[in-house]
Tab-separated table of C-alpha atoms and ligand atoms in Angstrom:
chain	number	residue	atom	x	y	z
A	1	MET	CA	-23.031	48.149	13.536
A	2	GLU	CA	-25.195	47.532	16.568
A	3	ILE	CA	-24.384	43.949	17.332
A	4	GLY	CA	-26.226	43.919	20.650
A	5	THR	CA	-29.402	45.187	18.974
A	6	ASN	CA	-29.074	42.669	16.148
A	7	LEU	CA	-28.650	39.846	18.629
A	8	HIS	CA	-31.641	40.960	20.626
A	9	ARG	CA	-33.807	41.184	17.486
A	10	THR	CA	-32.671	37.759	16.349
A	11	GLN	CA	-33.563	36.266	19.730
A	12	GLU	CA	-36.959	37.945	19.542
A	13	ARG	CA	-37.586	36.443	16.113
A	14	ILE	CA	-36.587	33.015	17.379
A	15	ALA	CA	-39.014	33.445	20.286
A	16	ALA	CA	-41.798	34.510	17.904
A	17	ALA	CA	-41.176	31.486	15.660
A	18	CYS	CA	-41.242	29.229	18.731
A	19	LYS	CA	-44.549	30.748	19.769
A	20	ASN	CA	-46.000	30.059	16.298
A	21	ALA	CA	-44.928	26.447	16.573
A	22	GLY	CA	-45.788	25.927	20.242
A	23	ARG	CA	-42.144	25.389	21.115
A	24	ASP	CA	-40.008	26.499	24.063
A	25	PRO	CA	-37.443	29.169	23.021
A	26	GLY	CA	-35.064	27.539	25.487
A	27	ASP	CA	-34.862	24.595	23.082
A	28	VAL	CA	-33.249	26.679	20.335
A	29	THR	CA	-29.584	27.685	20.480
A	30	LEU	CA	-28.453	30.706	18.497
A	31	ILE	CA	-24.995	30.332	16.981
A	32	ALA	CA	-23.376	33.641	16.056
A	33	VAL	CA	-21.586	32.922	12.769
A	34	SER	CA	-18.500	35.121	12.955
A	35	LYS	CA	-16.519	33.944	9.920
A	36	THR	CA	-14.420	36.706	8.279
A	37	LYS	CA	-15.267	39.098	11.153
A	38	PRO	CA	-12.578	40.595	13.401
A	39	VAL	CA	-12.302	39.462	17.018
A	40	GLU	CA	-13.408	42.911	18.272
A	41	LEU	CA	-16.858	42.224	16.848
A	42	LEU	CA	-16.937	38.753	18.385
A	43	ARG	CA	-16.157	40.363	21.759
A	44	GLU	CA	-19.013	42.772	21.264
A	45	ALA	CA	-21.342	39.821	20.643
A	46	TYR	CA	-19.888	38.051	23.676
A	47	ASP	CA	-20.501	41.101	25.844
A	48	SER	CA	-24.105	41.138	24.606
A	49	GLY	CA	-24.527	37.549	25.734
A	50	SER	CA	-23.396	35.287	22.860
A	51	ARG	CA	-21.574	32.162	23.945
A	52	HIS	CA	-21.918	29.996	20.828
A	53	PHE	CA	-19.814	31.061	17.833
A	54	GLY	CA	-19.606	29.451	14.408
A	55	GLU	CA	-16.624	29.512	12.054
A	56	ASN	CA	-16.233	27.789	8.717
A	57	ARG	CA	-12.440	27.603	8.395
A	58	VAL	CA	-10.074	25.694	10.675
A	59	GLN	CA	-7.264	28.230	10.354
A	60	GLU	CA	-9.465	31.174	11.288
A	61	LEU	CA	-10.961	29.238	14.191
A	62	LEU	CA	-7.498	28.445	15.567
A	63	VAL	CA	-6.501	32.106	15.421
A	64	LYS	CA	-9.664	33.288	17.167
A	65	ILE	CA	-9.910	30.714	19.956
A	66	PRO	CA	-7.052	32.068	22.115
A	67	GLN	CA	-8.296	35.645	21.666
A	68	MET	CA	-11.725	34.951	23.145
A	69	PRO	CA	-12.838	34.034	26.688
A	70	SER	CA	-12.471	30.351	27.494
A	71	ASP	CA	-16.194	29.761	28.037
A	72	VAL	CA	-16.966	30.344	24.347
A	73	LYS	CA	-18.409	27.271	22.635
A	74	TRP	CA	-16.964	26.933	19.160
A	75	HIS	CA	-18.861	25.368	16.291
A	76	LEU	CA	-17.148	24.332	13.077
A	77	ILE	CA	-19.779	24.749	10.387
A	78	GLY	CA	-17.766	24.648	7.141
A	79	HIS	CA	-16.382	21.797	5.062
A	80	LEU	CA	-13.576	20.007	6.916
A	81	GLN	CA	-10.680	18.337	5.122
A	82	THR	CA	-9.340	15.153	6.682
A	83	ASN	CA	-5.825	16.594	6.856
A	84	LYS	CA	-7.060	19.424	9.118
A	85	VAL	CA	-8.828	17.214	11.646
A	86	ARG	CA	-5.837	16.757	13.946
A	87	GLN	CA	-5.594	20.515	14.530
A	88	ILE	CA	-9.107	21.008	15.835
A	89	ILE	CA	-9.853	17.925	17.878
A	90	GLY	CA	-10.559	18.961	21.468
A	91	LYS	CA	-11.231	22.567	20.489
A	92	THR	CA	-14.806	22.433	19.237
A	93	CYS	CA	-18.116	22.111	21.028
A	94	LEU	CA	-19.600	20.604	17.874
A	95	ILE	CA	-18.520	19.875	14.294
A	96	HIS	CA	-21.621	20.444	12.134
A	97	SER	CA	-20.193	19.526	8.759
A	98	VAL	CA	-19.278	15.843	8.753
A	99	ASP	CA	-20.056	14.775	5.204
A	100	SER	CA	-18.311	11.417	4.779
A	101	VAL	CA	-17.657	8.248	6.767
A	102	LYS	CA	-13.986	8.718	5.935
A	103	LEU	CA	-13.945	12.127	7.653
A	104	ALA	CA	-15.746	10.667	10.685
A	105	GLY	CA	-13.104	7.911	10.717
A	106	GLU	CA	-10.351	10.513	10.852
A	107	ILE	CA	-12.146	12.316	13.706
A	108	GLU	CA	-12.397	8.941	15.485
A	109	LYS	CA	-8.677	8.290	15.050
A	110	GLU	CA	-7.533	11.684	16.317
A	111	SER	CA	-10.082	11.730	19.163
A	112	ALA	CA	-8.909	8.285	20.301
A	113	LYS	CA	-5.304	9.527	20.343
A	114	GLN	CA	-6.348	12.361	22.657
A	115	ASN	CA	-8.593	10.072	24.657
A	116	LEU	CA	-11.738	12.124	24.141
A	117	VAL	CA	-15.118	11.904	22.441
A	118	THR	CA	-15.931	14.440	19.721
A	119	ASP	CA	-19.507	15.603	19.173
A	120	ILE	CA	-20.516	15.882	15.526
A	121	LEU	CA	-23.513	16.383	13.259
A	122	LEU	CA	-23.962	14.739	9.885
A	123	GLU	CA	-24.439	17.290	7.129
A	124	VAL	CA	-27.292	16.375	4.809
A	125	ASN	CA	-27.708	17.865	1.355
A	126	VAL	CA	-31.490	17.693	1.468
A	127	ALA	CA	-32.098	19.693	-1.707
A	128	LYS	CA	-29.428	17.733	-3.647
A	129	GLU	CA	-27.585	20.830	-4.788
A	130	ASP	CA	-24.390	20.022	-6.725
A	131	SER	CA	-22.668	23.006	-5.159
A	132	LYS	CA	-23.192	21.774	-1.597
A	133	PHE	CA	-21.456	19.244	0.605
A	134	GLY	CA	-23.312	16.629	2.621
A	135	PHE	CA	-24.791	13.162	2.473
A	136	GLY	CA	-27.763	12.535	0.242
A	137	LEU	CA	-30.834	11.880	2.378
A	138	GLU	CA	-30.968	8.284	1.115
A	139	GLU	CA	-27.379	7.532	2.161
A	140	THR	CA	-27.524	9.148	5.589
A	141	GLU	CA	-28.965	6.193	7.526
A	142	ASP	CA	-26.160	3.843	6.420
A	143	ALA	CA	-23.570	6.504	7.225
A	144	LEU	CA	-25.153	7.026	10.638
A	145	ARG	CA	-25.029	3.280	11.359
A	146	SER	CA	-21.331	3.141	10.421
A	147	ILE	CA	-20.340	6.249	12.353
A	148	CYS	CA	-22.294	5.271	15.470
A	149	GLY	CA	-19.880	2.338	15.715
A	150	PHE	CA	-16.988	4.733	16.378
A	151	PRO	CA	-16.391	4.916	20.146
A	152	HIS	CA	-14.736	8.362	20.125
A	153	VAL	CA	-17.321	10.090	17.948
A	154	ARG	CA	-20.821	10.949	19.146
A	155	VAL	CA	-23.409	11.841	16.531
A	156	ARG	CA	-25.576	14.523	18.133
A	157	GLY	CA	-27.848	15.037	15.138
A	158	LEU	CA	-28.125	16.461	11.644
A	159	MET	CA	-27.331	19.705	9.870
A	160	THR	CA	-28.305	21.175	6.529
A	161	VAL	CA	-27.516	24.266	4.508
A	162	ALA	CA	-30.721	25.028	2.621
A	163	PRO	CA	-30.663	26.615	-0.839
A	164	PHE	CA	-30.253	30.355	-1.157
A	165	VAL	CA	-33.749	31.715	-1.764
A	166	GLU	CA	-35.386	35.134	-1.773
A	167	ASP	CA	-38.512	33.776	-0.115
A	168	ALA	CA	-37.747	31.754	3.032
A	169	GLU	CA	-41.054	29.882	2.661
A	170	LYS	CA	-39.496	28.068	-0.294
A	171	ASN	CA	-37.179	26.302	2.142
A	172	ARG	CA	-39.966	25.099	4.428
A	173	PRO	CA	-40.273	21.722	2.633
A	174	VAL	CA	-36.491	21.260	2.933
A	175	PHE	CA	-36.559	21.843	6.694
A	176	ARG	CA	-39.663	19.704	7.131
A	177	LYS	CA	-38.087	16.825	5.238
A	178	LEU	CA	-34.966	16.878	7.398
A	179	TYR	CA	-37.031	17.137	10.588
A	180	GLU	CA	-39.094	14.100	9.588
A	181	PHE	CA	-35.952	12.164	8.777
A	182	TYR	CA	-34.382	13.234	12.086
A	183	VAL	CA	-37.413	11.986	14.026
A	184	ASP	CA	-37.295	8.738	12.055
A	185	MET	CA	-33.628	8.226	12.957
A	186	LYS	CA	-34.325	9.019	16.616
A	187	THR	CA	-37.173	6.507	16.625
A	188	LYS	CA	-34.874	3.810	15.233
A	189	ASN	CA	-32.512	4.627	18.097
A	190	ILE	CA	-29.367	3.917	16.042
A	191	ASP	CA	-27.426	6.369	18.177
A	192	ASN	CA	-28.387	5.239	21.698
A	193	GLY	CA	-30.269	8.452	22.318
A	194	SER	CA	-27.452	10.900	21.600
A	195	MET	CA	-29.321	12.628	18.770
A	196	THR	CA	-30.830	15.817	20.157
A	197	THR	CA	-29.692	18.432	17.660
A	198	LEU	CA	-31.063	19.679	14.379
A	199	SER	CA	-28.940	22.506	12.970
A	200	MET	CA	-30.799	24.380	10.246
A	201	GLY	CA	-31.666	27.948	9.336
A	202	MET	CA	-29.496	30.982	8.540
A	203	THR	CA	-30.141	34.740	8.415
A	204	GLY	CA	-32.600	34.473	5.532
A	205	ASP	CA	-34.695	31.574	6.766
A	206	PHE	CA	-34.095	30.788	10.447
A	207	GLN	CA	-37.650	31.595	11.553
A	208	VAL	CA	-39.048	29.033	9.126
A	209	ALA	CA	-36.402	26.530	10.268
A	210	VAL	CA	-37.407	27.054	13.911
A	211	GLU	CA	-41.077	26.580	13.026
A	212	GLU	CA	-40.058	23.289	11.406
A	213	GLY	CA	-38.077	22.014	14.398
A	214	ALA	CA	-34.515	23.419	14.325
A	215	THR	CA	-32.736	23.246	17.695
A	216	MET	CA	-29.745	25.277	16.462
A	217	VAL	CA	-29.778	28.184	14.042
A	218	ARG	CA	-26.630	29.644	12.475
A	219	VAL	CA	-26.917	33.386	11.969
A	220	GLY	CA	-24.077	35.480	10.542
A	221	THR	CA	-25.196	38.474	8.487
A	222	GLY	CA	-28.196	39.117	10.746
A	223	ILE	CA	-25.852	39.661	13.712
A	224	PHE	CA	-22.561	40.946	12.296
A	225	GLY	CA	-23.727	42.595	9.065
A	226	ALA	CA	-22.790	41.794	5.462
A	227	ARG	CA	-19.533	39.995	4.739
B	1	PLP	C1	-21.928	31.502	6.569
B	1	PLP	C2	-22.755	30.391	7.072
B	1	PLP	C3	-23.909	30.627	7.836
B	1	PLP	C4	-24.450	32.013	8.164
B	1	PLP	O1	-24.933	32.617	7.002
B	1	PLP	P1	-25.761	34.011	7.078
B	1	PLP	O2	-26.599	33.972	5.844
B	1	PLP	O3	-24.755	35.095	7.063
B	1	PLP	O4	-26.559	33.972	8.307
B	1	PLP	C5	-24.603	29.528	8.311
B	1	PLP	N1	-24.205	28.270	8.056
B	1	PLP	C6	-23.108	28.001	7.317
B	1	PLP	C7	-22.726	26.582	7.081
B	1	PLP	C8	-22.346	29.044	6.798
B	1	PLP	O5	-21.265	28.759	6.082
């Protein structure tokens, strides 16, 4: 597995998508999704330049953190249970998967105890898939208004996991819808200007997501190979 080559190709594809859309590649952060992969492979990615890593399970994240250099920025991208919040506060760069006001409330409580502010994204289930977590698009604004009242939680933006599709073009309307909603929320300025992040796009569809405005893409298979 040539992780360095995969990373380089992924960056090139991001740059090409940015060019198509008239965007600056510097505005898109690539998160190397390393879930289920051994730390040796994460180190290889690190040595090839990766600094942002995404994990979907708290336990796995906690095992990997001390084995990697301290300048790694860790992203929690998977569903988070309220009873696991205490263990990860202060350890993440960004929690992408906040899908209830109750969970945000727990993050607030634990962050307050540690006297810090935790950056989060609200996960939105744009395509309304039963199998997926996240707020419905129509409930996200109310949730955002509630959560923005929490002093130890900072909502940096929105995240979505688009449906699994063979043809990435099929997800373009999903990404476009979330981008439009994101701009709408920014315009309403509910968050005092802290919303700068739109996390969307995975191995199968990240180029389309970038063309539609993603500022973070989460790529696992395309960097580390099949799981
Ligand atoms: C696993 C995962 C990814 C990466 O998926 P790939 O298809 O391997 O790129 C991205 N986002 C989330 C939330 C994931 O769980």
